Amino acid sequence: MTSSNNTPDFQPSAQPADAPASSDAQGGEQVRPQITEKQARRINAPARNMIISMVVMLLLIIPVLWLMPQPNKNPYRPTVDVPVVAYEASREAGYHVAAAEQEGWHYNYARWNTGAADGINYWSSGQVTPSNHFIELVQAQDANPTWVAQQVGNAVPEAQVQMAGTEWEVRSQVDPDDKNKITTNYIGELEGTTVIMMGEADAPEFESLAEATVAYLKAPSSTSSPTPSSGIE
C-alpha cells in the first residue's frame, strides 16, 4: 500500500516591492545624460547671438558719438562796443545813459529805443552776471507810471529797499507758465532819470549792478567823450 506524501509543497516567499536594491545596483555608477556637439551649439546659440548683437550695436554707436559736436566750453558772446553805443545813445537822449561795466559781467546787448507810441524814448541793455543770470536795465527821462507798469508787466509795488544810497521800489511777477520763474524788478530815480533793473538774478547781483550804475552816472566815463579809436567825431 502506497502512502501519500502529505507534506505541503514549499513556496519561497516573494521579495517585498520596497526591498532595497541589490548591492550590485547600489554600487554601480550614476548614469549622466550626454548631449551631442550639435545640441551644445544649439544651447549656446542665444548667448552667442546676444554678444554678437551687442558688438554690432557698439560698432554702430561709436562712430555716431564720435561725429556728434562736442559742447562748446567757450560759448559765443555777442560783441557789444558799449562805449560807442552809449556815447551815441547819450547824444540822442540828451542825458548820460547807464553803461557801467563790471569785471566778470558782459553785455548781451545795448541800444537806444525810439518811435514808441507813447513817445517815450529809452535806453535798454542786458548783462550776463558772473553766475550766468541775466539782468536787463532800462532808463528813461520822461517816464510816467503807465510806462513803468508796462515795463514791469503791471507788477504791483511790494517793498522799498536801499541800495547804493538810493531807494528802490521792488516789484515781482510770476511767469503764468512756470510758477517757479519769478522776475524781480527794482525801480529807482537816478540823476533825473528812471532806471529799472529786472531779471531772475539773486539780490546781491542786483545790488552790485545798482552800485555800479549809481557810481557811473555820477561820473560817466564812456558817455562823456568818445575814445580816439571809436571813430565818432
Short mmCIF file of C-alpha atoms in Angstrom, two decimals, residues 74-221:
data_model
loop_
_atom_site.label_atom_id
_atom_site.label_comp_id
_atom_site.label_asym_id
_atom_site.label_seq_id
_atom_site.Cartn_x
_atom_site.Cartn_y
_atom_site.Cartn_z
CA ASN A 74 33.56 128.84 -24.62
CA PRO A 75 30.01 129.77 -25.64
CA TYR A 76 29.52 132.60 -28.08
CA ARG A 77 29.27 136.02 -26.51
CA PRO A 78 27.96 138.88 -28.62
CA THR A 79 30.48 141.67 -29.02
CA VAL A 80 28.96 144.95 -27.85
CA ASP A 81 31.07 148.08 -28.13
CA VAL A 82 29.47 149.63 -25.07
CA PRO A 83 31.41 152.95 -25.04
CA VAL A 84 30.50 153.71 -28.64
CA VAL A 85 26.85 152.64 -28.35
CA ALA A 86 26.45 154.51 -25.05
CA TYR A 87 28.01 157.68 -26.44
CA GLU A 88 25.71 157.69 -29.46
CA ALA A 89 22.67 156.96 -27.27
CA SER A 90 23.60 159.72 -24.81
CA ARG A 91 23.93 162.20 -27.65
CA GLU A 92 20.44 161.25 -28.87
CA ALA A 93 18.91 161.16 -25.39
CA GLY A 94 20.35 164.40 -24.08
CA TYR A 95 21.46 162.70 -20.86
CA HIS A 96 24.06 160.15 -19.85
CA VAL A 97 22.79 156.60 -20.27
CA ALA A 98 23.74 153.97 -17.69
CA ALA A 99 26.53 151.91 -19.22
CA ALA A 100 28.61 150.72 -16.28
CA GLU A 101 31.00 147.85 -16.95
CA GLN A 102 31.96 145.39 -14.22
CA GLU A 103 34.60 142.70 -14.10
CA GLY A 104 33.09 139.27 -14.74
CA TRP A 105 29.95 140.74 -16.33
CA HIS A 106 29.40 141.03 -20.07
CA TYR A 107 26.85 142.88 -22.17
CA ASN A 108 24.48 140.81 -24.26
CA TYR A 109 23.02 143.87 -25.99
CA ALA A 110 22.77 147.65 -25.64
CA ARG A 111 20.62 150.03 -27.70
CA TRP A 112 18.67 153.27 -27.83
CA ASN A 113 14.93 152.73 -28.43
CA THR A 114 12.79 155.31 -30.24
CA GLY A 115 9.47 155.54 -32.05
CA ALA A 116 7.23 154.11 -29.33
CA ALA A 117 3.53 155.01 -29.44
CA ASP A 118 3.73 156.71 -26.05
CA GLY A 119 6.55 158.94 -27.29
CA ILE A 120 8.97 157.83 -24.56
CA ASN A 121 12.43 157.03 -25.87
CA TYR A 122 14.61 154.93 -23.61
CA TRP A 123 17.94 153.18 -23.19
CA SER A 124 17.98 149.43 -22.68
CA SER A 125 20.77 146.94 -22.12
CA GLY A 126 21.19 143.37 -20.97
CA GLN A 127 24.06 141.90 -19.00
CA VAL A 128 25.02 138.35 -18.06
CA THR A 129 26.20 138.11 -14.47
CA PRO A 130 29.14 136.03 -13.18
CA SER A 131 26.63 133.37 -12.06
CA ASN A 132 25.20 133.28 -15.60
CA HIS A 133 21.98 135.11 -14.72
CA PHE A 134 20.57 137.82 -16.97
CA ILE A 135 19.66 141.33 -15.82
CA GLU A 136 18.05 143.87 -18.11
CA LEU A 137 18.28 147.60 -17.43
CA VAL A 138 16.02 150.26 -18.94
CA GLN A 139 16.33 154.00 -18.44
CA ALA A 140 14.13 156.91 -19.48
CA GLN A 141 13.95 160.60 -18.66
CA ASP A 142 10.25 161.28 -19.15
CA ALA A 143 8.89 158.07 -17.64
CA ASN A 144 5.39 158.01 -16.18
CA PRO A 145 3.53 155.40 -14.08
CA THR A 146 1.94 153.86 -17.17
CA TRP A 147 5.29 153.38 -18.89
CA VAL A 148 6.80 151.90 -15.73
CA ALA A 149 3.86 149.49 -15.34
CA GLN A 150 4.29 148.33 -18.93
CA GLN A 151 8.00 147.69 -18.41
CA VAL A 152 7.41 145.51 -15.34
CA GLY A 153 4.41 143.60 -16.64
CA ASN A 154 1.94 145.50 -14.43
CA ALA A 155 3.54 144.09 -11.28
CA VAL A 156 2.43 145.90 -8.14
CA PRO A 157 4.78 147.51 -5.58
CA GLU A 158 5.82 145.19 -2.77
CA ALA A 159 8.61 146.86 -0.81
CA GLN A 160 11.23 149.60 -0.68
CA VAL A 161 14.93 148.81 -0.32
CA GLN A 162 18.08 150.90 -0.04
CA MET A 163 20.93 150.10 -2.43
CA ALA A 164 23.94 152.30 -3.19
CA GLY A 165 22.40 155.18 -1.25
CA THR A 166 19.27 155.14 -3.40
CA GLU A 167 15.75 153.99 -2.61
CA TRP A 168 14.45 151.31 -4.97
CA GLU A 169 10.88 150.13 -5.29
CA VAL A 170 10.60 146.34 -5.58
CA ARG A 171 8.02 144.60 -7.75
CA SER A 172 7.92 140.97 -8.82
CA GLN A 173 5.98 138.98 -11.38
CA VAL A 174 5.39 135.22 -11.65
CA ASP A 175 5.52 133.52 -15.02
CA PRO A 176 2.00 132.10 -15.64
CA ASP A 177 3.51 129.09 -17.44
CA ASP A 178 6.15 128.39 -14.79
CA LYS A 179 5.29 129.28 -11.20
CA ASN A 180 8.94 128.83 -10.16
CA LYS A 181 10.10 131.54 -12.58
CA ILE A 182 9.93 134.88 -10.78
CA THR A 183 11.19 138.13 -12.29
CA THR A 184 12.21 140.79 -9.79
CA ASN A 185 12.09 144.48 -10.73
CA TYR A 186 13.93 147.32 -8.97
CA ILE A 187 12.79 150.84 -9.85
CA GLY A 188 14.87 153.86 -8.85
CA GLU A 189 15.33 157.53 -9.71
CA LEU A 190 18.91 158.37 -10.70
CA GLU A 191 20.23 161.71 -11.95
CA GLY A 192 16.84 162.87 -13.21
CA THR A 193 16.04 159.57 -14.95
CA THR A 194 14.02 156.48 -14.10
CA VAL A 195 16.10 153.29 -14.02
CA ILE A 196 14.56 149.82 -13.89
CA MET A 197 16.59 146.67 -13.30
CA MET A 198 14.79 143.39 -13.97
CA GLY A 199 15.69 139.72 -14.03
CA GLU A 200 15.91 136.43 -12.13
CA ALA A 201 19.29 137.08 -10.52
CA ASP A 202 19.90 136.99 -6.78
CA ALA A 203 19.68 140.15 -4.67
CA PRO A 204 23.49 140.56 -4.29
CA GLU A 205 23.88 140.77 -8.08
CA PHE A 206 21.15 143.40 -8.33
CA GLU A 207 22.90 145.32 -5.57
CA SER A 208 26.21 145.07 -7.42
CA LEU A 209 24.63 146.47 -10.59
CA ALA A 210 22.88 149.22 -8.62
CA GLU A 211 26.17 150.32 -7.04
CA ALA A 212 27.97 150.29 -10.40
CA THR A 213 25.14 152.22 -12.08
CA VAL A 214 24.91 154.89 -9.37
CA ALA A 215 28.68 155.39 -9.40
CA TYR A 216 28.77 155.52 -13.19
CA LEU A 217 26.01 158.12 -13.55
CA LYS A 218 27.73 160.35 -11.01
CA ALA A 219 30.89 160.31 -13.12
CA PRO A 220 30.17 158.95 -16.61
CA SER A 221 33.22 157.69 -18.47
#
